[in-house]
């Protein structure tokens, strides 16, 4: 826990003000030469965001450290006020939490694929032809019925979308310091899971035994006759936002991973539905019950990852169009930002700082005319690490007392 | 001591250049809808500051950490190059120092009020009807004559303005980790002072004995027949600016607290008089004797605290008008800034970053047309923690050598 964490926790004063954190995943971008040298935020027609920008404090935040491209976990932990270098959440645990699995201290989870293998066990399709989700459910049930424990360690299997599923191991002395079994390419056999520390020897043994037993159970179920495991991770030890900041928090998200992530910081979870309107209506129905409401919009990132500039633009425009639903309830503090940048031209996450605006009665405002990367560059929040965003949100909600006489 | 402190102290090279740090207390603000959506700096007519801004490096600084609202102590420590999270000065000690009390290592001081109490000792007025200062002087003298020591611990009593005074305890093994006796409301008796650590048991006993004895002495002196104590604090251990930076420093301030604060970092102290002209004339008379001159202007903050936008504007204009007096002497480095923001609309200190400009032969300059929050947002100093201001001041004075070959 660094000085900032200690200080903020000491200065917290509770009140009834509420904070809305609207995250458009992967929002930040870079100007695109195919679209008039504009970023999606610049290209999009956004009358509501423009109006808000004129009454907000703007800036850009850096998810981890300058030049570092974050995954979704670190990106969101930063937004929630956690140093992503101090708190890490493994991919397996993220998936498990996103599936609403009941997670206990000491559990170790892996993110798994059903895969296709030839008669020698060599992987011929890492995704088993993307079997339909119903098929995945069926095979997971077969596995669950056949393998309940391995050497006394409980095994919990949960189907995901298509070929994806999660295996969670529950028992004494488990450790997540393990290599993946997924060779990340076809034409190879699944790898033995190797312990990365001595503590993990026992868990590696259990996991490898599980693999062999599972292979036996499904080996005739082509195309899903093998499995790959990666992202072994234990339940992270993270103090809740309630304990740290006295906030009654809720996550409104459609995608499992973001709901899962939010649970690790103690958030309640509501399904956002599929569109910005849906999400904002869920907000409207629930805003009186919470004082920190995190709303997650996924498609800005998805289109960014696909290199679909216009899809990203349309998602931003859809958020803008629905924004009045959210504004109707007059949140005391409204912050609009992303968890990281996903430039369409790069088809992936990037290190570019994320545009952010904060609106409240006390935010002040800059001479911005729109909510764009360039306007944010000139804003009064300047450039800051994402982990400090929570300070600004709490300050604008008057939830932080003065430091020192 | 962090890396920056160590580095700066290592790179110091003495020369004859002088640095003027002109602090308009609480200078930063937010645009005010009642005054054309302008901040006081934007609203004020400031030809001299404007001219200087065009020849200066601009930026904004963050007193403690993003979103944290500082008191005057942390705000000024930052300006002087001290991390306010590393060095804390208690309110009692600040007051004592501001009264020119001679402070020794190990002393513990409290900020006190005379108060009115009924026959049961219950407080009926926490400020004893704001008795005139002469009355306060008189009662302090009575107390001093009657209580010189408590169980061998020396007691030093010094009157302040109106109902305010300071009690300082001097002896072996004193500790300032004590709760306040001030219940912060009327209708209650003064609280027993409680030790917050075992080390403070003895001091708590002494302080509580002092209270009972003092009550006996003044109990017939209505309306000032009781007393309240808060902000117990020991003399902070802070290395001087002379030791750290090789600077011969002076504080030119009218208000006791700022003179007191400056003494803790080893500054000499001069009375600034009541107006900017007065302060700048004191500067003119003394500038050849020092190489770091801190000039403090209080009323920007006072008007901010009162919510008096136009008062704050007038103070800024008065500083602007008097500025030629200061410029006449051509200080090598002139920095104009605040210790924190005090937005008039908020009637109190805030977390908003503080506008700053630095003028020297080597400062460079930005495309600013005025010294305003918005111009500072776009300046070449960017957004930085206040504790780094000293680096820029020393650098512009050519008092820092190159790091590394």
PDB file of C-alpha atoms in Angstrom, chain B residues 222-320:
ATOM      1  CA  UNK B 222     -16.407  35.300  32.831  1.00  0.00           C
ATOM      2  CA  UNK B 223     -16.852  35.134  29.854  1.00  0.00           C
ATOM      3  CA  UNK B 224     -13.356  33.628  29.527  1.00  0.00           C
ATOM      4  CA  UNK B 225     -13.676  31.157  32.386  1.00  0.00           C
ATOM      5  CA  UNK B 226     -12.665  27.955  30.606  1.00  0.00           C
ATOM      6  CA  UNK B 227     -10.301  26.792  27.884  1.00  0.00           C
ATOM      7  CA  UNK B 228     -10.141  24.307  25.032  1.00  0.00           C
ATOM      8  CA  UNK B 229      -6.981  22.721  23.616  1.00  0.00           C
ATOM      9  CA  UNK B 230      -6.377  21.132  20.241  1.00  0.00           C
ATOM     10  CA  UNK B 231      -3.718  20.308  17.681  1.00  0.00           C
ATOM     11  CA  UNK B 232      -1.059  19.065  20.106  1.00  0.00           C
ATOM     12  CA  UNK B 233       2.169  18.887  18.228  1.00  0.00           C
ATOM     13  CA  UNK B 234       5.893  18.646  18.788  1.00  0.00           C
ATOM     14  CA  UNK B 235       8.556  20.662  17.037  1.00  0.00           C
ATOM     15  CA  UNK B 236       8.967  18.973  13.670  1.00  0.00           C
ATOM     16  CA  UNK B 237      12.385  17.741  12.631  1.00  0.00           C
ATOM     17  CA  UNK B 238      12.939  19.357   9.247  1.00  0.00           C
ATOM     18  CA  UNK B 239      16.327  19.961   7.677  1.00  0.00           C
ATOM     19  CA  UNK B 240      16.720  23.629   6.730  1.00  0.00           C
ATOM     20  CA  UNK B 241      16.634  24.965   3.186  1.00  0.00           C
ATOM     21  CA  UNK B 242      20.102  26.279   3.849  1.00  0.00           C
ATOM     22  CA  UNK B 243      21.402  22.808   4.690  1.00  0.00           C
ATOM     23  CA  UNK B 244      19.568  21.200   1.813  1.00  0.00           C
ATOM     24  CA  UNK B 245      19.954  23.736  -0.964  1.00  0.00           C
ATOM     25  CA  UNK B 246      22.631  26.123   0.265  1.00  0.00           C
ATOM     26  CA  UNK B 247      20.154  28.984   0.234  1.00  0.00           C
ATOM     27  CA  UNK B 248      20.117  32.004   2.500  1.00  0.00           C
ATOM     28  CA  UNK B 249      16.373  32.309   2.924  1.00  0.00           C
ATOM     29  CA  UNK B 250      13.905  34.875   4.160  1.00  0.00           C
ATOM     30  CA  UNK B 251      10.139  34.957   4.571  1.00  0.00           C
ATOM     31  CA  UNK B 252       8.308  38.240   4.017  1.00  0.00           C
ATOM     32  CA  UNK B 253       4.824  37.666   5.423  1.00  0.00           C
ATOM     33  CA  UNK B 254       2.210  39.490   7.418  1.00  0.00           C
ATOM     34  CA  UNK B 255       0.369  36.531   8.899  1.00  0.00           C
ATOM     35  CA  UNK B 256       1.969  34.709  11.833  1.00  0.00           C
ATOM     36  CA  UNK B 257       1.265  31.226  10.566  1.00  0.00           C
ATOM     37  CA  UNK B 258       3.312  31.683   7.407  1.00  0.00           C
ATOM     38  CA  UNK B 259       6.190  33.212   9.287  1.00  0.00           C
ATOM     39  CA  UNK B 260       6.018  30.273  11.687  1.00  0.00           C
ATOM     40  CA  UNK B 261       6.007  27.742   8.908  1.00  0.00           C
ATOM     41  CA  UNK B 262       8.990  29.408   7.282  1.00  0.00           C
ATOM     42  CA  UNK B 263      10.965  29.243  10.511  1.00  0.00           C
ATOM     43  CA  UNK B 264      10.629  25.471  10.555  1.00  0.00           C
ATOM     44  CA  UNK B 265      12.586  25.304   7.303  1.00  0.00           C
ATOM     45  CA  UNK B 266      15.141  27.700   8.708  1.00  0.00           C
ATOM     46  CA  UNK B 267      14.032  30.964   7.103  1.00  0.00           C
ATOM     47  CA  UNK B 268      14.685  34.368   8.507  1.00  0.00           C
ATOM     48  CA  UNK B 269      11.488  36.329   8.929  1.00  0.00           C
ATOM     49  CA  UNK B 270      10.425  39.869   8.059  1.00  0.00           C
ATOM     50  CA  UNK B 271       7.037  41.521   8.489  1.00  0.00           C
ATOM     51  CA  UNK B 272       5.449  42.135   5.091  1.00  0.00           C
ATOM     52  CA  UNK B 273       3.061  44.859   6.170  1.00  0.00           C
ATOM     53  CA  UNK B 274      -0.502  44.725   5.038  1.00  0.00           C
ATOM     54  CA  UNK B 275      -0.462  45.411   1.284  1.00  0.00           C
ATOM     55  CA  UNK B 276       1.385  44.006  -1.725  1.00  0.00           C
ATOM     56  CA  UNK B 277       3.201  47.375  -2.035  1.00  0.00           C
ATOM     57  CA  UNK B 278       4.344  47.069   1.572  1.00  0.00           C
ATOM     58  CA  UNK B 279       5.574  43.535   1.009  1.00  0.00           C
ATOM     59  CA  UNK B 280       7.406  44.441  -2.194  1.00  0.00           C
ATOM     60  CA  UNK B 281       9.048  47.414  -0.503  1.00  0.00           C
ATOM     61  CA  UNK B 282      10.278  45.134   2.268  1.00  0.00           C
ATOM     62  CA  UNK B 283      11.636  42.959  -0.525  1.00  0.00           C
ATOM     63  CA  UNK B 284      13.376  45.920  -2.170  1.00  0.00           C
ATOM     64  CA  UNK B 285      15.032  46.901   1.085  1.00  0.00           C
ATOM     65  CA  UNK B 286      16.293  43.401   1.802  1.00  0.00           C
ATOM     66  CA  UNK B 287      16.835  41.672  -1.506  1.00  0.00           C
ATOM     67  CA  UNK B 288      20.583  42.045  -1.485  1.00  0.00           C
ATOM     68  CA  UNK B 289      20.879  40.109   1.789  1.00  0.00           C
ATOM     69  CA  UNK B 290      19.240  36.841   0.717  1.00  0.00           C
ATOM     70  CA  UNK B 291      19.193  34.506  -2.241  1.00  0.00           C
ATOM     71  CA  UNK B 292      15.785  32.960  -1.607  1.00  0.00           C
ATOM     72  CA  UNK B 293      12.996  35.388  -0.795  1.00  0.00           C
ATOM     73  CA  UNK B 294       9.526  34.008  -0.107  1.00  0.00           C
ATOM     74  CA  UNK B 295       6.837  36.702  -0.205  1.00  0.00           C
ATOM     75  CA  UNK B 296       3.410  35.751   1.097  1.00  0.00           C
ATOM     76  CA  UNK B 297       0.162  37.508   0.115  1.00  0.00           C
ATOM     77  CA  UNK B 298      -2.705  36.320   2.284  1.00  0.00           C
ATOM     78  CA  UNK B 299      -5.863  38.000   1.020  1.00  0.00           C
ATOM     79  CA  UNK B 300      -6.400  35.958  -2.161  1.00  0.00           C
ATOM     80  CA  UNK B 301      -7.091  33.043   0.177  1.00  0.00           C
ATOM     81  CA  UNK B 302      -9.106  35.017   2.724  1.00  0.00           C
ATOM     82  CA  UNK B 303     -11.464  36.349   0.039  1.00  0.00           C
ATOM     83  CA  UNK B 304     -11.679  32.884  -1.498  1.00  0.00           C
ATOM     84  CA  UNK B 305     -12.668  31.440   1.877  1.00  0.00           C
ATOM     85  CA  UNK B 306     -15.329  34.142   2.191  1.00  0.00           C
ATOM     86  CA  UNK B 307     -16.706  33.338  -1.258  1.00  0.00           C
ATOM     87  CA  UNK B 308     -15.826  36.899  -2.264  1.00  0.00           C
ATOM     88  CA  UNK B 309     -14.904  36.553  -5.942  1.00  0.00           C
ATOM     89  CA  UNK B 310     -14.461  40.275  -6.484  1.00  0.00           C
ATOM     90  CA  UNK B 311     -12.317  40.645  -3.365  1.00  0.00           C
ATOM     91  CA  UNK B 312     -10.029  37.968  -4.728  1.00  0.00           C
ATOM     92  CA  UNK B 313      -9.953  39.744  -8.094  1.00  0.00           C
ATOM     93  CA  UNK B 314      -9.052  43.050  -6.405  1.00  0.00           C
ATOM     94  CA  UNK B 315      -6.226  41.413  -4.451  1.00  0.00           C
ATOM     95  CA  UNK B 316      -4.811  39.988  -7.671  1.00  0.00           C
ATOM     96  CA  UNK B 317      -5.094  43.412  -9.291  1.00  0.00           C
ATOM     97  CA  UNK B 318      -3.335  45.024  -6.319  1.00  0.00           C
ATOM     98  CA  UNK B 319      -0.488  42.546  -6.651  1.00  0.00           C
ATOM     99  CA  UNK B 320      -0.349  43.266 -10.370  1.00  0.00           C
TER     100      UNK B 320
END
